[in-house]
Amino acid sequence: MKAELVKLSAEHPDPEVIRRAGSILKKGGLVAFPTETVYGLGADALDPAASRRIYAAKGRPSDNPLIVHIADINDLSYLVKDIPEKALALSKAFWPGPLTMIFEKSEIVPKETTGGLDSVAVRFPSNKIAQELILAGGRYIAAPSANRSGSPSPTTAEHVAEDLGDSIDMILDGGESDVGLESTIVDFTEEIPVVLRPGYISLSMLQQVLGEVRMDQGLISDDSSVHPKAPGMKYRHYAPRADLIVVEGEEEAVVSAIIRMAREAVKRGELPGIIATEETFSRYQEGLVQCIGSRQDEESIARHLYHVLRSFDDSKASVIYSEAFYTPRMGQAIMNRLLKAAGHKVIQAKEEEE
Ligand code: AMP
Ligand code: MG
């Protein structure tokens, strides 16, 4: 099967295409579509066979649950047992948008969709193509990121075609994703809400609405026996083919360390990849240098991260050195993904390298 790829206007998606894509979903098929975070691989969330098709197409471990997407806040109560007051407040603040919330599931949601769990993750995306497709496809659409399991999430329709073009029915192309990182996940099945995955909506933005909220210990603990609560967060993820190494420290020391390591790689006859920023790009004279964005505009760094990681897969780069991006608001989310992509290989650049 070769997926049909259709370009759509982000503001005025062609209703005929949406209708056709919706009917594929209603029949149990798979349609990839743009959202403001990354591209999603959609299937009818209430149809166990359709959910199983998602796992098969992605090569996703069956214990890694899917997020159910809605496009009308009134549809939430159908999927969940109870909506805590605080979750309602959070939905008013950030829906539609890059926020996923976890609740106890209702009987209607099959365990094939929730990876066997009694809870369900729900999101209301702001992307117009996504919203119209969800409504046309039966209102409850399971949609993980539309990549092969383990590789960087797709932020363009071309990325989806590369990974899944042979195993799904249709790809809706709505241009490059705005945010570029997956949604923030907040778990409401515990007394105090817990962040299971950092994203565009930061901890302090959540605190302003919720008051008390904590980070999942599995995300921040140095103790490797403490596992993340979101099953998906324990897997190697987002990894480019080449070895990726993150270099941390003061900017000058980081640049000097990367220049030195790149030079050594070139001497060994290898092609090193480098992930730089607009501020440092021109400092690197050797290797394959990619600019991820500007430190003055952290959203540009988030938006380009997966694109840059994927770009090295088409090159001969054998090792990639990346600067670290502990930016003020999205730094936690960006570094969560980058460190996972690197398999937590980190080098501390020392002052004396300056
Ligand atoms: P993706 O669909 O690729 O964005 O990944 C969805 C993420 O949400 C994964 O890390 C899942 O483990 C997590 N997730 C989805 N549903 C649940 C749930 N019911 N409980 C905990 N984590 C969940
Ligand atoms: Mg994913």
mmCIF file of C-alpha atoms and ligand atoms in Angstrom:
data_model
loop_
_atom_site.group_PDB
_atom_site.id
_atom_site.type_symbol
_atom_site.label_atom_id
_atom_site.label_comp_id
_atom_site.label_asym_id
_atom_site.label_seq_id
_atom_site.Cartn_x
_atom_site.Cartn_y
_atom_site.Cartn_z
ATOM 1 C CA MET A 1 0.000 0.000 0.000
ATOM 2 C CA LYS A 2 1.326 3.438 -0.952
ATOM 3 C CA ALA A 3 -0.157 6.314 1.052
ATOM 4 C CA GLU A 4 -1.946 9.028 -0.892
ATOM 5 C CA LEU A 5 -0.324 12.373 -0.047
ATOM 6 C CA VAL A 6 -2.606 15.422 -0.245
ATOM 7 C CA LYS A 7 -1.608 19.057 0.338
ATOM 8 C CA LEU A 8 -4.151 21.114 2.252
ATOM 9 C CA SER A 9 -4.501 24.768 3.135
ATOM 10 C CA ALA A 10 -3.969 25.159 6.888
ATOM 11 C CA GLU A 11 -6.700 27.837 7.147
ATOM 12 C CA HIS A 12 -9.252 26.486 4.655
ATOM 13 C CA PRO A 13 -8.804 22.732 4.256
ATOM 14 C CA ASP A 14 -10.699 21.327 1.260
ATOM 15 C CA PRO A 15 -13.913 19.802 2.744
ATOM 16 C CA GLU A 16 -13.976 17.044 0.106
ATOM 17 C CA VAL A 17 -10.490 15.815 1.132
ATOM 18 C CA ILE A 18 -11.450 15.991 4.812
ATOM 19 C CA ARG A 19 -14.595 13.973 4.117
ATOM 20 C CA ARG A 20 -12.616 11.298 2.256
ATOM 21 C CA ALA A 21 -9.942 11.119 4.982
ATOM 22 C CA GLY A 22 -12.688 10.920 7.628
ATOM 23 C CA SER A 23 -14.332 8.005 5.868
ATOM 24 C CA ILE A 24 -10.999 6.116 5.761
ATOM 25 C CA LEU A 25 -10.804 6.535 9.562
ATOM 26 C CA LYS A 26 -14.408 5.422 10.038
ATOM 27 C CA LYS A 27 -13.618 2.240 8.092
ATOM 28 C CA GLY A 28 -10.681 1.429 10.384
ATOM 29 C CA GLY A 29 -7.893 2.886 8.184
ATOM 30 C CA LEU A 30 -4.853 5.024 9.044
ATOM 31 C CA VAL A 31 -4.490 8.719 8.136
ATOM 32 C CA ALA A 32 -1.494 10.880 9.128
ATOM 33 C CA PHE A 33 -2.299 14.540 9.763
ATOM 34 C CA PRO A 34 -0.632 17.743 10.949
ATOM 35 C CA THR A 35 -1.060 19.061 14.482
ATOM 36 C CA GLU A 36 0.601 22.077 16.103
ATOM 37 C CA THR A 37 3.020 19.755 17.975
ATOM 38 C CA VAL A 38 4.124 17.081 15.462
ATOM 39 C CA TYR A 39 2.372 14.985 12.768
ATOM 40 C CA GLY A 40 0.012 12.350 14.208
ATOM 41 C CA LEU A 41 -0.939 8.905 12.876
ATOM 42 C CA GLY A 42 -4.703 8.751 13.265
ATOM 43 C CA ALA A 43 -7.101 5.830 13.699
ATOM 44 C CA ASP A 44 -10.553 5.382 15.270
ATOM 45 C CA ALA A 45 -9.740 5.278 19.007
ATOM 46 C CA LEU A 46 -12.861 3.242 19.830
ATOM 47 C CA ASP A 47 -12.063 0.485 17.302
ATOM 48 C CA PRO A 48 -9.594 -2.059 18.787
ATOM 49 C CA ALA A 49 -8.570 -3.362 15.335
ATOM 50 C CA ALA A 50 -7.777 0.169 14.120
ATOM 51 C CA SER A 51 -5.623 0.827 17.194
ATOM 52 C CA ARG A 52 -3.740 -2.427 16.602
ATOM 53 C CA ARG A 53 -2.995 -1.231 13.065
ATOM 54 C CA ILE A 54 -1.276 1.859 14.512
ATOM 55 C CA TYR A 55 1.054 -0.297 16.619
ATOM 56 C CA ALA A 56 1.840 -2.512 13.633
ATOM 57 C CA ALA A 57 2.553 0.409 11.255
ATOM 58 C CA LYS A 58 4.839 2.189 13.737
ATOM 59 C CA GLY A 59 6.478 -0.928 15.188
ATOM 60 C CA ARG A 60 5.378 0.495 18.556
ATOM 61 C CA PRO A 61 5.610 -1.647 21.735
ATOM 62 C CA SER A 62 2.051 -2.708 22.650
ATOM 63 C CA ASP A 63 2.342 -1.424 26.254
ATOM 64 C CA ASN A 64 2.850 2.166 25.056
ATOM 65 C CA PRO A 65 -0.607 3.812 25.145
ATOM 66 C CA LEU A 66 -2.024 6.182 22.526
ATOM 67 C CA ILE A 67 -3.363 9.707 23.036
ATOM 68 C CA VAL A 68 -7.028 10.128 22.049
ATOM 69 C CA HIS A 69 -7.687 13.370 20.155
ATOM 70 C CA ILE A 70 -10.981 15.274 20.334
ATOM 71 C CA ALA A 71 -12.142 18.499 18.676
ATOM 72 C CA ASP A 72 -15.035 19.442 20.974
ATOM 73 C CA ILE A 73 -14.634 19.847 24.728
ATOM 74 C CA ASN A 74 -18.083 18.285 25.247
ATOM 75 C CA ASP A 75 -16.720 14.980 23.925
ATOM 76 C CA LEU A 76 -14.322 14.592 26.864
ATOM 77 C CA SER A 77 -16.957 13.295 29.286
ATOM 78 C CA TYR A 78 -17.702 10.325 26.995
ATOM 79 C CA LEU A 79 -14.103 9.052 27.299
ATOM 80 C CA VAL A 80 -13.471 9.484 31.040
ATOM 81 C CA LYS A 81 -15.069 8.492 34.380
ATOM 82 C CA ASP A 82 -14.689 11.869 36.023
ATOM 83 C CA ILE A 83 -13.276 15.315 35.170
ATOM 84 C CA PRO A 84 -11.556 16.864 38.215
ATOM 85 C CA GLU A 85 -12.136 20.628 38.703
ATOM 86 C CA LYS A 86 -8.453 21.332 38.175
ATOM 87 C CA ALA A 87 -8.420 19.494 34.853
ATOM 88 C CA LEU A 88 -11.385 21.564 33.725
ATOM 89 C CA ALA A 89 -9.503 24.725 34.661
ATOM 90 C CA LEU A 90 -6.457 23.542 32.720
ATOM 91 C CA SER A 91 -8.571 22.717 29.671
ATOM 92 C CA LYS A 92 -10.026 26.247 29.787
ATOM 93 C CA ALA A 93 -6.525 27.732 29.922
ATOM 94 C CA PHE A 94 -4.766 25.631 27.259
ATOM 95 C CA TRP A 95 -7.292 23.802 25.024
ATOM 96 C CA PRO A 96 -7.242 23.699 22.105
ATOM 97 C CA GLY A 97 -3.446 23.420 22.296
ATOM 98 C CA PRO A 98 -0.328 21.356 23.057
ATOM 99 C CA LEU A 99 -1.610 19.851 26.322
ATOM 100 C CA THR A 100 -2.553 16.213 27.025
ATOM 101 C CA MET A 101 -4.393 15.195 30.205
ATOM 102 C CA ILE A 102 -4.720 11.707 31.698
ATOM 103 C CA PHE A 103 -7.934 10.508 33.382
ATOM 104 C CA GLU A 104 -9.519 7.259 34.502
ATOM 105 C CA LYS A 105 -11.029 5.854 31.311
ATOM 106 C CA SER A 106 -14.696 5.064 30.688
ATOM 107 C CA GLU A 107 -15.818 1.597 29.531
ATOM 108 C CA ILE A 108 -16.095 2.848 25.963
ATOM 109 C CA VAL A 109 -12.308 3.176 25.461
ATOM 110 C CA PRO A 110 -10.747 -0.173 24.469
ATOM 111 C CA LYS A 111 -7.597 -1.365 26.237
ATOM 112 C CA GLU A 112 -5.949 -1.762 22.829
ATOM 113 C CA THR A 113 -5.899 2.042 22.713
ATOM 114 C CA THR A 114 -4.628 2.546 26.271
ATOM 115 C CA GLY A 115 -1.855 -0.076 26.159
ATOM 116 C CA GLY A 116 -3.783 -2.161 28.695
ATOM 117 C CA LEU A 117 -4.149 0.689 31.246
ATOM 118 C CA ASP A 118 -7.353 1.810 33.026
ATOM 119 C CA SER A 119 -6.485 5.432 32.263
ATOM 120 C CA VAL A 120 -6.745 7.367 29.009
ATOM 121 C CA ALA A 121 -4.746 10.321 27.645
ATOM 122 C CA VAL A 122 -6.798 13.009 25.858
ATOM 123 C CA ARG A 123 -5.819 16.063 23.803
ATOM 124 C CA PHE A 124 -7.718 18.768 21.902
ATOM 125 C CA PRO A 125 -5.311 20.082 19.234
ATOM 126 C CA SER A 126 -5.558 23.625 17.838
ATOM 127 C CA ASN A 127 -4.564 22.794 14.246
ATOM 128 C CA LYS A 128 -7.602 23.344 12.008
ATOM 129 C CA ILE A 129 -6.915 20.381 9.676
ATOM 130 C CA ALA A 130 -6.609 18.137 12.752
ATOM 131 C CA GLN A 131 -9.869 19.440 14.223
ATOM 132 C CA GLU A 132 -11.859 18.963 11.028
ATOM 133 C CA LEU A 133 -10.431 15.487 10.436
ATOM 134 C CA ILE A 134 -11.269 14.411 14.011
ATOM 135 C CA LEU A 135 -14.889 15.509 13.599
ATOM 136 C CA ALA A 136 -15.156 13.877 10.149
ATOM 137 C CA GLY A 137 -13.538 10.643 11.366
ATOM 138 C CA GLY A 138 -15.933 9.895 14.225
ATOM 139 C CA ARG A 139 -14.785 12.414 16.913
ATOM 140 C CA TYR A 140 -12.369 10.134 18.866
ATOM 141 C CA ILE A 141 -9.063 9.701 17.054
ATOM 142 C CA ALA A 142 -6.074 7.874 18.551
ATOM 143 C CA ALA A 143 -2.934 9.524 17.225
ATOM 144 C CA PRO A 144 0.655 8.892 18.295
ATOM 145 C CA SER A 145 3.451 10.677 16.462
ATOM 146 C CA ALA A 146 3.535 9.497 12.826
ATOM 147 C CA ASN A 147 7.110 8.132 12.829
ATOM 148 C CA ARG A 148 8.589 4.623 12.978
ATOM 149 C CA SER A 149 8.945 3.845 16.677
ATOM 150 C CA GLY A 150 12.311 5.129 17.975
ATOM 151 C CA SER A 151 13.090 7.655 15.232
ATOM 152 C CA PRO A 152 12.640 11.436 15.606
ATOM 153 C CA SER A 153 9.003 12.589 15.519
ATOM 154 C CA PRO A 154 7.859 14.010 12.138
ATOM 155 C CA THR A 155 7.362 17.756 11.762
ATOM 156 C CA THR A 156 6.624 17.662 8.005
ATOM 157 C CA ALA A 157 4.546 15.420 5.724
ATOM 158 C CA GLU A 158 7.793 14.358 3.983
ATOM 159 C CA HIS A 159 9.092 12.918 7.268
ATOM 160 C CA VAL A 160 5.877 10.891 7.576
ATOM 161 C CA ALA A 161 6.178 9.624 3.995
ATOM 162 C CA GLU A 162 9.800 8.548 4.617
ATOM 163 C CA ASP A 163 8.854 6.527 7.698
ATOM 164 C CA LEU A 164 5.333 5.253 6.993
ATOM 165 C CA GLY A 165 4.569 5.960 3.318
ATOM 166 C CA ASP A 166 4.297 2.211 2.579
ATOM 167 C CA SER A 167 2.170 1.204 5.541
ATOM 168 C CA ILE A 168 -0.694 3.706 5.881
ATOM 169 C CA ASP A 169 -3.621 4.908 3.722
ATOM 170 C CA MET A 170 -3.293 8.678 3.504
ATOM 171 C CA ILE A 171 -1.088 11.611 4.553
ATOM 172 C CA LEU A 172 -2.528 15.124 4.894
ATOM 173 C CA ASP A 173 0.163 17.734 4.290
ATOM 174 C CA GLY A 174 -0.474 20.961 6.195
ATOM 175 C CA GLY A 175 3.089 22.305 6.176
ATOM 176 C CA GLU A 176 5.667 22.408 8.960
ATOM 177 C CA SER A 177 4.512 21.890 12.579
ATOM 178 C CA ASP A 178 4.479 25.072 14.671
ATOM 179 C CA VAL A 179 5.713 23.807 18.030
ATOM 180 C CA GLY A 180 7.816 20.871 16.828
ATOM 181 C CA LEU A 181 7.813 18.978 20.159
ATOM 182 C CA GLU A 182 5.118 16.648 21.526
ATOM 183 C CA SER A 183 2.475 17.906 23.970
ATOM 184 C CA THR A 184 2.972 18.454 27.684
ATOM 185 C CA ILE A 185 1.322 15.507 29.508
ATOM 186 C CA VAL A 186 -0.360 16.068 32.893
ATOM 187 C CA ASP A 187 -1.699 13.090 34.872
ATOM 188 C CA PHE A 188 -4.910 13.708 36.875
ATOM 189 C CA THR A 189 -5.274 10.168 38.212
ATOM 190 C CA GLU A 190 -3.282 11.156 41.331
ATOM 191 C CA GLU A 191 -4.165 13.546 44.179
ATOM 192 C CA ILE A 192 -1.625 16.147 43.028
ATOM 193 C CA PRO A 193 -1.365 16.542 39.222
ATOM 194 C CA VAL A 194 1.890 15.149 37.792
ATOM 195 C CA VAL A 195 3.788 16.173 34.647
ATOM 196 C CA LEU A 196 4.663 12.957 32.798
ATOM 197 C CA ARG A 197 6.229 14.651 29.759
ATOM 198 C CA PRO A 198 7.498 18.260 29.523
ATOM 199 C CA GLY A 199 6.425 20.257 26.465
ATOM 200 C CA TYR A 200 5.598 23.702 25.134
ATOM 201 C CA ILE A 201 3.441 24.383 28.216
ATOM 202 C CA SER A 202 6.018 24.686 30.971
ATOM 203 C CA LEU A 203 5.820 23.765 34.655
ATOM 204 C CA SER A 204 5.416 27.406 35.686
ATOM 205 C CA MET A 205 2.548 27.924 33.189
ATOM 206 C CA LEU A 206 0.837 24.881 34.751
ATOM 207 C CA GLN A 207 1.518 26.136 38.287
ATOM 208 C CA GLN A 208 -0.200 29.430 37.525
ATOM 209 C CA VAL A 209 -3.462 27.539 36.898
ATOM 210 C CA LEU A 210 -3.131 24.492 39.165
ATOM 211 C CA GLY A 211 -1.144 25.756 42.124
ATOM 212 C CA GLU A 212 0.534 22.546 43.227
ATOM 213 C CA VAL A 213 1.851 20.299 40.452
ATOM 214 C CA ARG A 214 4.867 18.022 40.490
ATOM 215 C CA MET A 215 7.280 16.501 37.970
ATOM 216 C CA ASP A 216 7.244 12.715 37.572
ATOM 217 C CA GLN A 217 10.227 11.463 39.607
ATOM 218 C CA GLY A 218 11.119 9.067 36.787
ATOM 219 C CA LEU A 219 11.924 12.089 34.582
ATOM 220 C CA ILE A 220 14.225 13.919 36.966
ATOM 221 C CA SER A 221 15.707 11.297 39.306
ATOM 222 C CA ASP A 222 19.327 10.185 38.834
ATOM 223 C CA ASP A 223 18.307 6.795 40.230
ATOM 224 C CA SER A 224 17.806 4.583 37.149
ATOM 225 C CA SER A 225 15.555 2.213 39.139
ATOM 226 C CA VAL A 226 12.879 4.976 39.266
ATOM 227 C CA HIS A 227 10.951 4.511 36.014
ATOM 228 C CA PRO A 228 8.902 7.220 34.269
ATOM 229 C CA LYS A 229 5.135 6.738 34.715
ATOM 230 C CA ALA A 230 4.335 7.290 31.018
ATOM 231 C CA PRO A 231 5.288 3.942 29.454
ATOM 232 C CA GLY A 232 6.567 5.699 26.314
ATOM 233 C CA MET A 233 9.112 7.768 28.221
ATOM 234 C CA LYS A 234 11.203 4.720 29.104
ATOM 235 C CA TYR A 235 12.029 3.829 25.507
ATOM 236 C CA ARG A 236 15.011 5.045 23.474
ATOM 237 C CA HIS A 237 13.479 7.721 21.322
ATOM 238 C CA TYR A 238 14.109 10.351 18.669
ATOM 239 C CA ALA A 239 17.513 8.873 17.852
ATOM 240 C CA PRO A 240 19.361 9.735 14.640
ATOM 241 C CA ARG A 241 21.393 6.905 13.052
ATOM 242 C CA ALA A 242 24.779 8.407 13.990
ATOM 243 C CA ASP A 243 26.013 8.605 17.590
ATOM 244 C CA LEU A 244 24.805 11.841 19.188
ATOM 245 C CA ILE A 245 26.753 13.500 22.013
ATOM 246 C CA VAL A 246 25.503 16.541 23.949
ATOM 247 C CA VAL A 247 28.142 19.015 25.170
ATOM 248 C CA GLU A 248 27.197 21.032 28.265
ATOM 249 C CA GLY A 249 28.857 23.994 29.972
ATOM 250 C CA GLU A 250 29.538 27.707 29.451
ATOM 251 C CA GLU A 251 29.012 28.734 25.806
ATOM 252 C CA GLU A 252 32.679 29.490 25.071
ATOM 253 C CA ALA A 253 33.855 26.218 26.594
ATOM 254 C CA VAL A 254 31.200 24.262 24.689
ATOM 255 C CA VAL A 255 32.151 25.797 21.320
ATOM 256 C CA SER A 256 35.871 25.137 21.952
ATOM 257 C CA ALA A 257 35.222 21.526 22.974
ATOM 258 C CA ILE A 258 33.088 20.839 19.903
ATOM 259 C CA ILE A 259 35.681 22.437 17.571
ATOM 260 C CA ARG A 260 38.388 20.234 19.125
ATOM 261 C CA MET A 261 36.346 17.009 18.922
ATOM 262 C CA ALA A 262 35.232 17.759 15.360
ATOM 263 C CA ARG A 263 38.857 18.326 14.346
ATOM 264 C CA GLU A 264 39.863 14.991 15.893
ATOM 265 C CA ALA A 265 37.039 13.231 14.044
ATOM 266 C CA VAL A 266 38.170 14.756 10.727
ATOM 267 C CA LYS A 267 41.739 13.553 11.440
ATOM 268 C CA ARG A 268 40.368 10.020 11.916
ATOM 269 C CA GLY A 269 38.836 10.362 8.440
ATOM 270 C CA GLU A 270 35.257 10.751 9.752
ATOM 271 C CA LEU A 271 32.630 13.383 8.968
ATOM 272 C CA PRO A 272 31.409 14.935 12.249
ATOM 273 C CA GLY A 273 27.965 16.543 12.462
ATOM 274 C CA ILE A 274 27.509 19.660 14.587
ATOM 275 C CA ILE A 275 24.276 21.157 15.939
ATOM 276 C CA ALA A 276 24.873 24.888 16.358
ATOM 277 C CA THR A 277 22.807 28.028 16.918
ATOM 278 C CA GLU A 278 22.669 31.258 14.904
ATOM 279 C CA GLU A 279 24.913 32.734 17.579
ATOM 280 C CA THR A 280 27.661 30.083 17.169
ATOM 281 C CA PHE A 281 27.177 28.762 13.622
ATOM 282 C CA SER A 282 30.041 30.678 11.990
ATOM 283 C CA ARG A 283 32.531 29.528 14.634
ATOM 284 C CA TYR A 284 32.558 25.956 13.309
ATOM 285 C CA GLN A 285 34.821 25.572 10.272
ATOM 286 C CA GLU A 286 34.850 21.782 9.986
ATOM 287 C CA GLY A 287 32.221 19.081 9.729
ATOM 288 C CA LEU A 288 28.592 19.164 8.665
ATOM 289 C CA VAL A 289 27.177 22.098 10.635
ATOM 290 C CA GLN A 290 23.397 22.513 11.041
ATOM 291 C CA CYS A 291 21.831 25.609 12.562
ATOM 292 C CA ILE A 292 18.927 24.706 14.863
ATOM 293 C CA GLY A 293 17.683 28.241 15.581
ATOM 294 C CA SER A 294 18.480 31.197 17.784
ATOM 295 C CA ARG A 295 19.023 31.298 21.544
ATOM 296 C CA GLN A 296 17.058 34.575 21.442
ATOM 297 C CA ASP A 297 14.063 32.593 20.094
ATOM 298 C CA GLU A 298 13.827 29.299 21.971
ATOM 299 C CA GLU A 299 10.677 28.314 20.067
ATOM 300 C CA SER A 300 12.772 28.185 16.889
ATOM 301 C CA ILE A 301 15.098 25.656 18.568
ATOM 302 C CA ALA A 302 12.135 23.446 19.575
ATOM 303 C CA ARG A 303 10.567 23.733 16.115
ATOM 304 C CA HIS A 304 13.708 22.593 14.275
ATOM 305 C CA LEU A 305 15.084 19.931 16.652
ATOM 306 C CA TYR A 306 13.621 16.821 14.980
ATOM 307 C CA HIS A 307 14.178 18.188 11.472
ATOM 308 C CA VAL A 308 17.865 18.754 12.244
ATOM 309 C CA LEU A 309 18.260 15.305 13.837
ATOM 310 C CA ARG A 310 16.690 13.675 10.774
ATOM 311 C CA SER A 311 18.819 15.702 8.353
ATOM 312 C CA PHE A 312 21.967 13.879 9.486
ATOM 313 C CA ASP A 313 20.431 10.530 8.462
ATOM 314 C CA ASP A 314 20.794 11.521 4.796
ATOM 315 C CA SER A 315 24.464 12.391 5.285
ATOM 316 C CA LYS A 316 27.671 10.466 5.958
ATOM 317 C CA ALA A 317 28.009 11.937 9.455
ATOM 318 C CA SER A 318 29.314 9.254 11.830
ATOM 319 C CA VAL A 319 29.089 11.219 15.057
ATOM 320 C CA ILE A 320 27.070 14.339 15.945
ATOM 321 C CA TYR A 321 28.054 16.907 18.586
ATOM 322 C CA SER A 322 25.277 19.141 19.877
ATOM 323 C CA GLU A 323 25.349 22.220 22.048
ATOM 324 C CA ALA A 324 22.953 21.990 25.038
ATOM 325 C CA PHE A 325 19.828 24.200 25.079
ATOM 326 C CA TYR A 326 18.786 24.958 28.653
ATOM 327 C CA THR A 327 16.644 27.892 27.500
ATOM 328 C CA PRO A 328 14.365 29.683 30.031
ATOM 329 C CA ARG A 329 10.871 28.351 29.219
ATOM 330 C CA MET A 330 11.097 25.347 26.875
ATOM 331 C CA GLY A 331 14.580 24.215 27.911
ATOM 332 C CA GLN A 332 13.231 21.367 30.014
ATOM 333 C CA ALA A 333 11.244 19.954 27.086
ATOM 334 C CA ILE A 334 13.992 20.497 24.501
ATOM 335 C CA MET A 335 16.677 18.884 26.688
ATOM 336 C CA ASN A 336 14.375 15.987 27.632
ATOM 337 C CA ARG A 337 14.125 15.075 23.914
ATOM 338 C CA LEU A 338 17.748 15.843 23.029
ATOM 339 C CA LEU A 339 19.168 13.787 25.919
ATOM 340 C CA LYS A 340 16.884 10.863 25.006
ATOM 341 C CA ALA A 341 18.011 11.113 21.384
ATOM 342 C CA ALA A 342 21.616 10.990 22.627
ATOM 343 C CA GLY A 343 20.927 8.009 24.880
ATOM 344 C CA HIS A 344 22.123 10.369 27.674
ATOM 345 C CA LYS A 345 25.667 10.618 26.270
ATOM 346 C CA VAL A 346 26.828 13.958 27.716
ATOM 347 C CA ILE A 347 30.249 15.636 27.890
ATOM 348 C CA GLN A 348 30.954 18.516 30.301
ATOM 349 C CA ALA A 349 33.079 21.167 28.548
ATOM 350 C CA LYS A 350 35.730 22.503 30.932
ATOM 351 C CA GLU A 351 36.652 26.168 31.406
ATOM 352 C CA GLU A 352 40.293 25.549 30.451
ATOM 353 C CA GLU A 353 39.223 24.702 26.901
ATOM 354 C CA GLU A 354 38.545 28.414 26.348
HETATM 355 P P1 AMP B 1 3.148 9.842 21.398
HETATM 356 O O1 AMP B 1 1.779 9.365 21.030
HETATM 357 O O2 AMP B 1 4.203 9.289 20.535
HETATM 358 O O3 AMP B 1 3.186 11.323 21.581
HETATM 359 O O4 AMP B 1 3.339 9.255 22.851
HETATM 360 C C1 AMP B 1 2.296 9.335 23.788
HETATM 361 C C2 AMP B 1 2.895 9.371 25.160
HETATM 362 O O5 AMP B 1 1.813 9.451 26.109
HETATM 363 C C3 AMP B 1 3.704 8.141 25.505
HETATM 364 O O6 AMP B 1 4.847 8.503 26.252
HETATM 365 C C4 AMP B 1 2.715 7.355 26.358
HETATM 366 O O7 AMP B 1 3.379 6.473 27.216
HETATM 367 C C5 AMP B 1 1.976 8.464 27.093
HETATM 368 N N1 AMP B 1 0.647 8.026 27.540
HETATM 369 C C6 AMP B 1 -0.457 7.851 26.764
HETATM 370 N N2 AMP B 1 -1.500 7.396 27.501
HETATM 371 C C7 AMP B 1 -1.049 7.290 28.771
HETATM 372 C C8 AMP B 1 -1.643 6.850 30.003
HETATM 373 N N3 AMP B 1 -2.915 6.436 30.049
HETATM 374 N N4 AMP B 1 -0.864 6.851 31.113
HETATM 375 C C9 AMP B 1 0.419 7.271 31.063
HETATM 376 N N5 AMP B 1 1.035 7.686 29.929
HETATM 377 C C10 AMP B 1 0.320 7.694 28.797
HETATM 378 MG MG MG B 2 6.091 9.392 19.656
#
